[in-house]
XYZ file of C-alpha atoms in Angstrom:
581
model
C -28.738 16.523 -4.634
C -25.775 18.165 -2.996
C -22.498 17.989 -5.466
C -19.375 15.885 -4.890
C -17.334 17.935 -2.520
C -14.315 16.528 -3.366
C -11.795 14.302 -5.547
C -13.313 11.135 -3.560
C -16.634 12.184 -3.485
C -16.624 12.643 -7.194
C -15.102 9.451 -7.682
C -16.926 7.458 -5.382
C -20.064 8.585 -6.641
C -19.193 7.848 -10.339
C -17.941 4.149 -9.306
C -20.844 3.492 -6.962
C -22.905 3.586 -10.497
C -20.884 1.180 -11.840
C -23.434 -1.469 -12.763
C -22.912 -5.003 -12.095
C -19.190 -4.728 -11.662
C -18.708 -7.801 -9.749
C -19.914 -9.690 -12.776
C -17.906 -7.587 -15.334
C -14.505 -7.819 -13.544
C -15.148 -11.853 -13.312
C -15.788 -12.095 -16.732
C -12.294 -10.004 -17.391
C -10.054 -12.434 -15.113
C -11.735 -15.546 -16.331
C -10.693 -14.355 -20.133
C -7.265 -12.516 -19.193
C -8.971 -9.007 -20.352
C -7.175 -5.370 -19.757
C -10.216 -3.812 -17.762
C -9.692 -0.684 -20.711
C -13.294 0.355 -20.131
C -12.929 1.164 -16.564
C -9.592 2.652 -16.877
C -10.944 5.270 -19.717
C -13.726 5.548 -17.215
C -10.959 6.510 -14.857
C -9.034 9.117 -17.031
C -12.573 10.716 -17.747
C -13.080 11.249 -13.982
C -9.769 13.069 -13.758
C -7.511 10.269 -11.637
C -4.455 11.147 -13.953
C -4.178 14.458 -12.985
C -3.876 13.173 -9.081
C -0.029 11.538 -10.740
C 0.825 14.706 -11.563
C 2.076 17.525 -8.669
C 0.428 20.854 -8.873
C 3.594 22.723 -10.237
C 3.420 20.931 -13.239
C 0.044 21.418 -13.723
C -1.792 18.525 -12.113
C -3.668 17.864 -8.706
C -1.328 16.473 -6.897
C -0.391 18.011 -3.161
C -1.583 15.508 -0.699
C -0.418 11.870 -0.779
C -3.477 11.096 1.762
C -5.744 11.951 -0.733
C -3.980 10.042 -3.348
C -4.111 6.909 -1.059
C -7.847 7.305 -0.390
C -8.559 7.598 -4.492
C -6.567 4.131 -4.860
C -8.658 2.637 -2.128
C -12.191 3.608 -3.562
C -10.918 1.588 -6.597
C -8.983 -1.171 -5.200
C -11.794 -1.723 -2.562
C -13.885 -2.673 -5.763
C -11.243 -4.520 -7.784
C -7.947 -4.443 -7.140
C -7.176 -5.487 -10.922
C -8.206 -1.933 -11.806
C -5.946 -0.102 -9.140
C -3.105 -1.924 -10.744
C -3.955 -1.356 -14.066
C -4.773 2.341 -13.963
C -2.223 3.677 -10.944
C 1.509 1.937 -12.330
C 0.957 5.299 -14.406
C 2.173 7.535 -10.902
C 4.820 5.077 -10.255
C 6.098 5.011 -13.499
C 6.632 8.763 -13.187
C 7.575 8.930 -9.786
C 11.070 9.486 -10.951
C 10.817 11.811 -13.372
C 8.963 14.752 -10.294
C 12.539 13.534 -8.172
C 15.034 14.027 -11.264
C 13.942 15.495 -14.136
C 14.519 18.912 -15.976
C 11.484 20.881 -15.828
C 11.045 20.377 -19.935
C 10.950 16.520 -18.564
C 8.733 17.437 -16.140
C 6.459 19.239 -17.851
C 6.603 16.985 -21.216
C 6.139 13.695 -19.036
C 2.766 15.471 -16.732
C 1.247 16.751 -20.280
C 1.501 13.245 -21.980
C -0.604 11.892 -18.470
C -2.497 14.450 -18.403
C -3.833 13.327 -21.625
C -4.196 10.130 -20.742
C -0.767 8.423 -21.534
C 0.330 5.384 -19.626
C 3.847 5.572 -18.016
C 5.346 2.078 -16.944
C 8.511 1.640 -14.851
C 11.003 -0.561 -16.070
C 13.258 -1.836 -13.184
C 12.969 -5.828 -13.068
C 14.801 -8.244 -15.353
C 14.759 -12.086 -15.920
C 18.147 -13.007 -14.272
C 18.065 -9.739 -11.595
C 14.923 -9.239 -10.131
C 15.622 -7.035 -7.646
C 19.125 -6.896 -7.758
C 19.378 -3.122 -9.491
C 23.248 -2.653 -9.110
C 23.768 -5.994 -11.593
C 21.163 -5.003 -14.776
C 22.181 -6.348 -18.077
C 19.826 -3.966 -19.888
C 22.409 -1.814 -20.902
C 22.900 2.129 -22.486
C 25.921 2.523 -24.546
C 27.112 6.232 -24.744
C 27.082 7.294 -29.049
C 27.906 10.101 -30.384
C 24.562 11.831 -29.736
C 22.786 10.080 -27.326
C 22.396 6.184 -25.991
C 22.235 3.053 -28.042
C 19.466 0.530 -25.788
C 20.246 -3.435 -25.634
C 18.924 -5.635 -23.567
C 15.681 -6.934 -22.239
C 13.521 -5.452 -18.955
C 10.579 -8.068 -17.792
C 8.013 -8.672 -16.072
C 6.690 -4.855 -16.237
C 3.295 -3.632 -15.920
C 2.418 -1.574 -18.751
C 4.944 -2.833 -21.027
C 2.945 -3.018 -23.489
C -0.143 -0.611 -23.362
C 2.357 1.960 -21.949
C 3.612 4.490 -23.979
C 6.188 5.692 -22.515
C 8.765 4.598 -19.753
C 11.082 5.019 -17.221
C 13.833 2.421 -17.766
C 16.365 1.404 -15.799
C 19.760 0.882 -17.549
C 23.316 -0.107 -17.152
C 25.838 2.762 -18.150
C 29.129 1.903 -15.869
C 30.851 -0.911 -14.190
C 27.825 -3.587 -12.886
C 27.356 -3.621 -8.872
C 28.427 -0.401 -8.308
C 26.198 1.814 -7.076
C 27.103 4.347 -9.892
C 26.549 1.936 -12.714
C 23.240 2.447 -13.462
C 21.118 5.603 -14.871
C 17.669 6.337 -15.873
C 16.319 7.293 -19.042
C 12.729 8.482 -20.236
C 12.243 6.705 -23.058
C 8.942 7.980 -25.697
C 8.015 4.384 -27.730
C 6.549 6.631 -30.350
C 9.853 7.910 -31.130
C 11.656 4.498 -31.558
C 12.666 3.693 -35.286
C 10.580 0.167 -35.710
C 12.564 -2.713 -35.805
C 14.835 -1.297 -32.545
C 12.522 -2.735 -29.853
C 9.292 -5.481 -29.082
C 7.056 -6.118 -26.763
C 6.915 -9.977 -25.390
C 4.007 -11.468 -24.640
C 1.919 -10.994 -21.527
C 2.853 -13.360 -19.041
C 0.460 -15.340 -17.353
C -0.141 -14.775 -13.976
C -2.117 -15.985 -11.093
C -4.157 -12.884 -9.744
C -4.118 -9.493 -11.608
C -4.978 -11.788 -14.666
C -6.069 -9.204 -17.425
C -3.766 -6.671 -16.283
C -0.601 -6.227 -18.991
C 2.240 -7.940 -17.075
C 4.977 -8.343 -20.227
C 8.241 -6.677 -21.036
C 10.162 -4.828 -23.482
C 13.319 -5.776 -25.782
C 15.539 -3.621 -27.064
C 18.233 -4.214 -29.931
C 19.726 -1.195 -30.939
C 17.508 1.585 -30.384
C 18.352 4.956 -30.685
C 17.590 7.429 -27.626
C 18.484 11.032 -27.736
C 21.334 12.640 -25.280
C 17.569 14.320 -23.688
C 16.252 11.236 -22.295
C 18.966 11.120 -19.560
C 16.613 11.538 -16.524
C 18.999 13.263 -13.611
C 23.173 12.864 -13.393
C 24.441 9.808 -15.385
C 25.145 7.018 -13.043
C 22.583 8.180 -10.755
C 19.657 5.946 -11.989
C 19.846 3.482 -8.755
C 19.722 6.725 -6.106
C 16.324 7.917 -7.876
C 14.645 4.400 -7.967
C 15.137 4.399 -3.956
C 14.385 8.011 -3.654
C 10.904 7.286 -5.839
C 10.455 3.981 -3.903
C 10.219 6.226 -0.845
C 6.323 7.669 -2.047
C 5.642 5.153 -4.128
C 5.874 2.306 -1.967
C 3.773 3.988 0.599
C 1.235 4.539 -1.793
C 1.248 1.106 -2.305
C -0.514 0.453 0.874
C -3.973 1.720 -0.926
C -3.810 -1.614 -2.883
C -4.001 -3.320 0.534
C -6.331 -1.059 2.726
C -9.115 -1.586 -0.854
C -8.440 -5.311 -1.002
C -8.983 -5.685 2.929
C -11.941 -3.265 2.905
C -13.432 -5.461 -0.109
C -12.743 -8.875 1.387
C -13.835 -7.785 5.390
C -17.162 -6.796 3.810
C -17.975 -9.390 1.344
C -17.248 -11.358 4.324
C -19.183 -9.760 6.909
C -22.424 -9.831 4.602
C -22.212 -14.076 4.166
C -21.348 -14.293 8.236
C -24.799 -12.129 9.015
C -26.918 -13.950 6.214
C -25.400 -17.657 6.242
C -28.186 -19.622 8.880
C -26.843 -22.535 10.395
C -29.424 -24.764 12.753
C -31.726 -21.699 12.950
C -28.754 -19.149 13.896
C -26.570 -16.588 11.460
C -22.934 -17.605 11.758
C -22.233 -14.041 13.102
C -23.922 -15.099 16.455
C -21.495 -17.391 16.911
C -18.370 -16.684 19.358
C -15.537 -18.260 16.666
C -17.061 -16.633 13.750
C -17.200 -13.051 15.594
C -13.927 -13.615 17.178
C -12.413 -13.955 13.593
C -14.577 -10.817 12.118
C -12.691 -8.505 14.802
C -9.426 -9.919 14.706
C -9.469 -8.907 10.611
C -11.302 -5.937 11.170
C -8.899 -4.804 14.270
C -6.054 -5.827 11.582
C -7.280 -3.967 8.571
C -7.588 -0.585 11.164
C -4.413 -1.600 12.256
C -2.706 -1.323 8.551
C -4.659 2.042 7.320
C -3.208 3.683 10.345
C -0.151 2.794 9.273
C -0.397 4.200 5.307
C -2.156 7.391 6.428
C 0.163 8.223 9.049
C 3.285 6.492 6.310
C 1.439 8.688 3.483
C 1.528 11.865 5.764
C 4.647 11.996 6.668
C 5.789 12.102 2.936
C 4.801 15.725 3.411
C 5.872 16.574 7.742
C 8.696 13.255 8.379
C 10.288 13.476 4.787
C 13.566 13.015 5.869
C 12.593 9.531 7.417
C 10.600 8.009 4.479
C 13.606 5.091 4.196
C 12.140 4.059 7.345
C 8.664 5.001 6.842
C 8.428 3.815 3.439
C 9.685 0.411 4.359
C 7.607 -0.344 6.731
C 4.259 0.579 5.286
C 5.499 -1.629 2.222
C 5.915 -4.526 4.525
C 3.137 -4.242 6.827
C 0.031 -3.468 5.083
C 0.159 -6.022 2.388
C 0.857 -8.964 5.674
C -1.575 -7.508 7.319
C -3.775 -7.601 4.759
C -3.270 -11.183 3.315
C -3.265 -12.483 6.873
C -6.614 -11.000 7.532
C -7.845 -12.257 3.923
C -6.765 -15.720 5.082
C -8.444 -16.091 7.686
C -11.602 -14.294 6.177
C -11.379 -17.342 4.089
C -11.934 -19.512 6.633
C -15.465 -18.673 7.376
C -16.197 -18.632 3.664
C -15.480 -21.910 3.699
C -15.389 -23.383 0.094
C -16.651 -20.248 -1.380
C -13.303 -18.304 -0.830
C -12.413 -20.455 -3.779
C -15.188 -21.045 -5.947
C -15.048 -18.753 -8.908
C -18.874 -18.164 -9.857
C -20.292 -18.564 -6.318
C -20.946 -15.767 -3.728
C -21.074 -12.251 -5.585
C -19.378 -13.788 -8.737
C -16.311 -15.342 -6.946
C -15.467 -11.941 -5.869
C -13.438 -13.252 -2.693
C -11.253 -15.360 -4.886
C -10.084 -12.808 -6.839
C -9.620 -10.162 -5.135
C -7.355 -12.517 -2.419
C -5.590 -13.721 -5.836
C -4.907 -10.169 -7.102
C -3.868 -8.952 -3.690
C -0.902 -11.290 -3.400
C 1.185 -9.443 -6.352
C 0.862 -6.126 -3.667
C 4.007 -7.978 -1.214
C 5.611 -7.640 -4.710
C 5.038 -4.486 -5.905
C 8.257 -1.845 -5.849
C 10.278 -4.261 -3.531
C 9.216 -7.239 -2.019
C 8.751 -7.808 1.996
C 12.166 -9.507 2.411
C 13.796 -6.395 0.290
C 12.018 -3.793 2.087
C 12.851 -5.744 5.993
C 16.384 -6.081 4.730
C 16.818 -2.232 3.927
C 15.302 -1.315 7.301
C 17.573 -3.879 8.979
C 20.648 -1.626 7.235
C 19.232 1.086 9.933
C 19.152 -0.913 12.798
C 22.162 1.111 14.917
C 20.614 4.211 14.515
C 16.994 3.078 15.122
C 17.988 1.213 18.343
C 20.122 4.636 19.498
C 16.893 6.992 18.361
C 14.917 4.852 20.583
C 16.646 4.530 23.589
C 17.078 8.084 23.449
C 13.285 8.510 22.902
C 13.923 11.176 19.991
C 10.952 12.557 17.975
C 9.977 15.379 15.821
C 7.081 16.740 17.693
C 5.531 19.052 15.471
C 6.149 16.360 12.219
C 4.208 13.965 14.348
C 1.518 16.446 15.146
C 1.166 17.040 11.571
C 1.303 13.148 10.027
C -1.489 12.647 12.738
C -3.433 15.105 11.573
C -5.372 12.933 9.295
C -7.722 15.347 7.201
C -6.109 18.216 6.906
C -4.061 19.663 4.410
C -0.540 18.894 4.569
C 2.902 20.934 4.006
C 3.847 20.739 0.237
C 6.713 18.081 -0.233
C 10.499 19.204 0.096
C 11.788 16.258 -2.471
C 15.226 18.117 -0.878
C 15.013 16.635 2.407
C 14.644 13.005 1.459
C 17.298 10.654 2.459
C 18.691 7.666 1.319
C 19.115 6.521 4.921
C 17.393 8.409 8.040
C 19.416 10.791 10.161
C 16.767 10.891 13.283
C 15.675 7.237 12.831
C 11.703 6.872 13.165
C 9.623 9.316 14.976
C 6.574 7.964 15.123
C 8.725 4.643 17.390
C 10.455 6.714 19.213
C 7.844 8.606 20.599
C 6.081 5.468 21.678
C 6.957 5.130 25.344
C 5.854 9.076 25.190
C 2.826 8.820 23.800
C 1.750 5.837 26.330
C 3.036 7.733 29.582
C 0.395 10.547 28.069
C -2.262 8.134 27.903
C -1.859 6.918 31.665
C -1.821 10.294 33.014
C -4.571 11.972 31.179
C -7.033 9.239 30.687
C -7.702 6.847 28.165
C -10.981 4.133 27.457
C -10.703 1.248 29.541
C -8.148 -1.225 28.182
C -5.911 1.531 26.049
C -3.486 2.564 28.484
C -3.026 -0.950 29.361
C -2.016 -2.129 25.802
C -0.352 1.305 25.050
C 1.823 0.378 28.085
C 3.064 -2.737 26.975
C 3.070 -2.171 23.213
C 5.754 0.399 24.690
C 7.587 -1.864 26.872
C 7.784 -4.190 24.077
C 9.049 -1.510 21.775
C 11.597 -1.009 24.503
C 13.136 -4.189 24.755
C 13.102 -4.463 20.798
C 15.690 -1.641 20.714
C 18.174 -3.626 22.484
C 17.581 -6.644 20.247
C 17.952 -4.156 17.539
C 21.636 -3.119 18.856
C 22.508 -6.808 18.903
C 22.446 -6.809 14.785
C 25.098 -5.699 12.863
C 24.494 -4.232 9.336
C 25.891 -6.602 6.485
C 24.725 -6.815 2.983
C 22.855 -10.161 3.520
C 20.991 -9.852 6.913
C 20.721 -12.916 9.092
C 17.201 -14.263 9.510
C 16.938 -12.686 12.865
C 17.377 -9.271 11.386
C 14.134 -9.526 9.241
C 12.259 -10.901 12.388
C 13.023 -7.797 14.180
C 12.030 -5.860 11.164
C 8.494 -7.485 11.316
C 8.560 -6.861 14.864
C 9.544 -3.270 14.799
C 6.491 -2.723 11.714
C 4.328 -4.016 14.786
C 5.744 -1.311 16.844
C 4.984 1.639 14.206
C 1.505 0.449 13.309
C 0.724 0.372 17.221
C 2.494 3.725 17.618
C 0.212 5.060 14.847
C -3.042 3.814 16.101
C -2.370 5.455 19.002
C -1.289 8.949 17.209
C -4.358 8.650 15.196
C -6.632 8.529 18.623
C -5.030 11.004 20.633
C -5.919 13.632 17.806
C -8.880 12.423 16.168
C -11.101 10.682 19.296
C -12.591 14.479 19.312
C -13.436 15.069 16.389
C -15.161 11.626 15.878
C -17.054 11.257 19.209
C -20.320 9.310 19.345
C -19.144 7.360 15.882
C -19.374 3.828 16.421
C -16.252 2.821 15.711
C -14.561 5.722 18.375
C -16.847 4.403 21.026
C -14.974 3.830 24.113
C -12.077 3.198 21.962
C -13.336 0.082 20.578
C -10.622 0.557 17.425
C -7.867 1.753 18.444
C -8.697 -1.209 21.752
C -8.820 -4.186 18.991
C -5.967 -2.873 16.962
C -3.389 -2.690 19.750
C -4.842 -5.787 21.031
C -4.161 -8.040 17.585
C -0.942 -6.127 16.740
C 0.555 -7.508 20.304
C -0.494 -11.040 19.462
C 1.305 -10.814 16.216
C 4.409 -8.840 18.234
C 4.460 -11.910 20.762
C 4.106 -14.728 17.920
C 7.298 -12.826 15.759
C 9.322 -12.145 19.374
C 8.396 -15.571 20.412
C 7.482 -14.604 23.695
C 4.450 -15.814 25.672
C 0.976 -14.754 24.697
C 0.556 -11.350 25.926
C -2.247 -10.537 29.269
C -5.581 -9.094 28.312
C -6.365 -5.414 29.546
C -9.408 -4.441 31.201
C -12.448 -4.313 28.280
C -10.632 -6.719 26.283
C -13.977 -9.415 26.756
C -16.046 -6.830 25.286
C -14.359 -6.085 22.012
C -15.554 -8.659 19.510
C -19.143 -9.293 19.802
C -19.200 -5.120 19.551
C -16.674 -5.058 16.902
C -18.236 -7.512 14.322
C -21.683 -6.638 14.919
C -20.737 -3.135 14.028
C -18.842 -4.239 10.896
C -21.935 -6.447 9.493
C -24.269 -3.802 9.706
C -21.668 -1.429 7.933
C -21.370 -4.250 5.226
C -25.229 -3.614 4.779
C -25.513 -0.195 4.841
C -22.313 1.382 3.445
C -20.856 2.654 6.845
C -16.944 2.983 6.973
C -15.788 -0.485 8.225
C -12.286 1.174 9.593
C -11.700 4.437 11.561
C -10.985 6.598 8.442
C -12.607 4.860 5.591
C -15.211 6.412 3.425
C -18.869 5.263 3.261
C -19.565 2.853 0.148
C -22.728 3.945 -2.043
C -25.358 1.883 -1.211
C -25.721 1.355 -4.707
C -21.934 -0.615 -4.751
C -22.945 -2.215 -1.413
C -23.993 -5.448 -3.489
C -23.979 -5.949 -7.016
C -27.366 -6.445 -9.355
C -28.066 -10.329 -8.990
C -25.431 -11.258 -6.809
C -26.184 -14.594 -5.288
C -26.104 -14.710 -1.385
């Protein structure tokens, strides 16, 4: 047998043995149990190390390959993901602001298997991080902690933390600093750990908080410039919410093939539902969807490496899109599971149930949708000007679409608060479609290219319409949903300008069939938020779902990659041991 070739490979292999893990991770969310086994499973396959960057001694140079590891364990339970990766966001800050004796303190204490949680939200503030009440008092020698941070995820099992806390005048954007705080090293008595809160999906995982009433913290455990904690939560939020977007692409991937299995087996008056036109119709649509949102997060994870100076943009709309995408598609998924999308020991162990539970928490995760449209509506003016003016970084684009291949290393330098040269990958939209027009393209994909770009066009003078204000009118975060619609199409069509080579003859690349049914469901969705009329079919269009869903129930039975850039699943994680059909 050949060896595991790489990071994925290893790890796919070792969680394709996993045996009956459809059964196991029911049995954890019916009882509220911390999946521990599979997360020391985890840290014994080396996923730690991939939280760490290479200079301070971990494995971490390529945020694509971090977002495929979090997919081959989110596409099996999403609980795990959660569970096991808050350790990278909880650190996030510490690679962005730390002293290299931070740095190197904070990787070796992962490295050997220490969770890190990130301590941002608070009862009464939520995401409000200029107005904390958790606050750091200046002593002689260090910081005195009061105050209370919850819900957090880790709280508890974590052992160390990255805390958000008050040190100057509340909502100002200098009020706040970070700390690195080591529980080990807190005198008992100074700080508890409330209960787990109870929570919908993500049952077992530790969702609970942290009190603190006097506790001591040493002048060293001031993580960057006091009063600079709020600038390195949105510089972090930058990678980790793209990062994010694994969650979604596993949870998709997990749900479309469940799915796809029960449409192909499930006989109805002598037929499988799959022959059926409405059935297939709504396999497409969610597969077309799902390639629509992991074009997105590769080309979003990237350009953490080639676009860095544009992750505010970037970052925000990855965060939005993948996890609507994704709990659109689950939706309607759910529709042609009928009752069993809810049942909780039918069909593979209730698997659909909870993995469209635990999914919902994603929308939350490091700034909701509404935060994360808001921020991008702050950027409007210069987005709209960008656009019009149809400016793009060329060889960054060249580079974020060249999915595969190793990337620059990150220059944390040349992030930005706010963008300077807008968004790229939009901005070369109406370029990249001209392209397609005069060079060729699959029947139907200069069509939708077109008017995905004409759209994008007219969107840019909406966008100049909007003036920036602190709280957005509704219309702004309609445009931002509509302008997500606009990168994710702009992606897709990045992605199959430089890879339709490379991948000729795959199934998925024939004719353009995915790149086709992604620009095809992303203008539905851009017509529905614009409120304009449905949008004309292109040439091909008839043809898309009967050969879309029949190839994505045969991959659900064999293991074939049911999106453009996914990995094959074992075939012994295909179904689990005694699964009911």
């Amino acid at each position: 047998m050949t060896a595991p070739t790489s990071p994925a490979d290893a790890l796919e292999a070792a969680l394709g043995d996993l045996e009956d893990l459809a059964r196991d991770s029911a049995a954890l969310d019916a009882a509220e149990r911390f999946p521990a086994e599979a997360c020391a499973r985890l840290d014994a396959l080396g996923l730690p190390a991939h939280y760490v960057p290479a200079e301070w001694g971990g494995a971490l140079h390529d945020h694509e390959q971090l977002i495929g590891l979090w997919r081959g364990v989110a596409r099996r339970d999403v609980s795990i993901a959660v569970a096991h990766g808050k350790t990278y966001l909880g650190a996030a800050p510490v690679w962005d602001a730390g002293t290299p004796e931070q740095a190197k303190d904070t990787a070796a204490a992962i490295l050997a298997g220490t969770p890190i949680a990130w301590a941002l939200s608070e009862p009464d503030h939520g995401a409000d991080l200029l107005n904390g009440g958790l606050t750091a008092t200046a002593t002689g020698d260090g910081y005195r902690l009061d105050g209370l941070k919850w819900p957090v995820n880790n709280a508890t099992r974590g052992g160390r933390l990255t805390l958000l806390a008050r040190t100057g005048t509340p909502g100002t954007a200098r009020g706040h600093s970070l700390f690195v705080v080591d529980k080990s090293a807190l005198p008992a008595g100074t700080w508890r750990n409330p209960a787990k809160a109870p929570t919908h999906g993500i049952r077992g995982i530790d969702i609970s908080g942290i009190e603190f009433d006097g506790a001591p913290l040493p002048a060293g455990a001031l993580l960057g410039p006091a009063g600079s904690g709020v600038e390195t939560v949105l510089r972090a939020l930058q990678l980790t919410r793209i990062t994010c977007g694994a969650l979604s692409l596993g949870a998709g991937e997990h749900g479309l093939r469940l799915v796809a299995r029960f449409t192909a087996e499930r006989i109805i008056q002598h037929r499988p539902l799959l022959d059926r036109a409405y059935p297939g119709s709504i396999l497409a649509r969610c597969a077309a969807l799902l390639a629509a949102a992991e074009a997105t997060t590769l080309i979003g994870a990237r350009s953490v490496h080639s676009l860095t100076g544009e992750l505010s943009v970037t970052s925000a709309v990855v965060k939005s899109l993948a996890p609507t995408l994704v709990d659109s598609l689950l939706g309607e998924l759910s529709e042609l599971l009928g009752v069993r999308s809810y049942l909780t020991g039918t069909y593979e162990h209730g698997a659909f149930q909870k993995l469209w539970r635990d999914h919902q928490v994603v929308a939350v995760f490091d700034g909701s949708t509404p935060v994360n449209r808001s921020a991008l509506a702050q950027q409007f003016p210069r987005l709209s000007r960008a656009l019009a003016a149809g400016d793009a970084d060329a060889d960054g684009l060249a580079e974020a679409a060249a999915s595969g291949t190793p990337p620059r290393p990150l220059d944390r330098s040349a992030q930005s608060l706010l963008s300077r040269s807008g968004c790229s990958v939009v901005q070369s939209l109406p370029a990249l479609a001209e392209a397609l027009a005069a060079h060729g393209a699959p029947d139907g994909l200069a069509e939708h290219a077109a008017a995905l770009a004409g759209a994008a066009r007219r969107l840019g003078t909406l966008l100049a319409e909007v003036r920036p204000a602190a709280r957005p009118p509704m219309a702004a975060y309609e445009l931002a949903a509509a302008y997500e619609l606009c990168y994710a199409g702009a992606a897709v069509l990045h992605l199959w300008t430089h890879g339709a080579p490379a991948h000729r003859g795959e199934p998925l690349w024939q004719d353009g069939l995915w790149a086709r049914a992604a620009l095809r469901a992303l203008r539905a969705r851009l017509a529905a938020v614009l409120r304009t009329p449905a949008p004309a079919g292109a040439p091909g269009d008839e043809l898309i779902d009967a050969a879309l869903s029949r190839h994505i129930a045969e991959a659900a039975e064999t293991g074939a990659p049911v999106t453009p850039f996914g990995a094959p699943l074992p075939l012994s994680a295909v179904r689990s041991e005694g699964a009911p059909a």
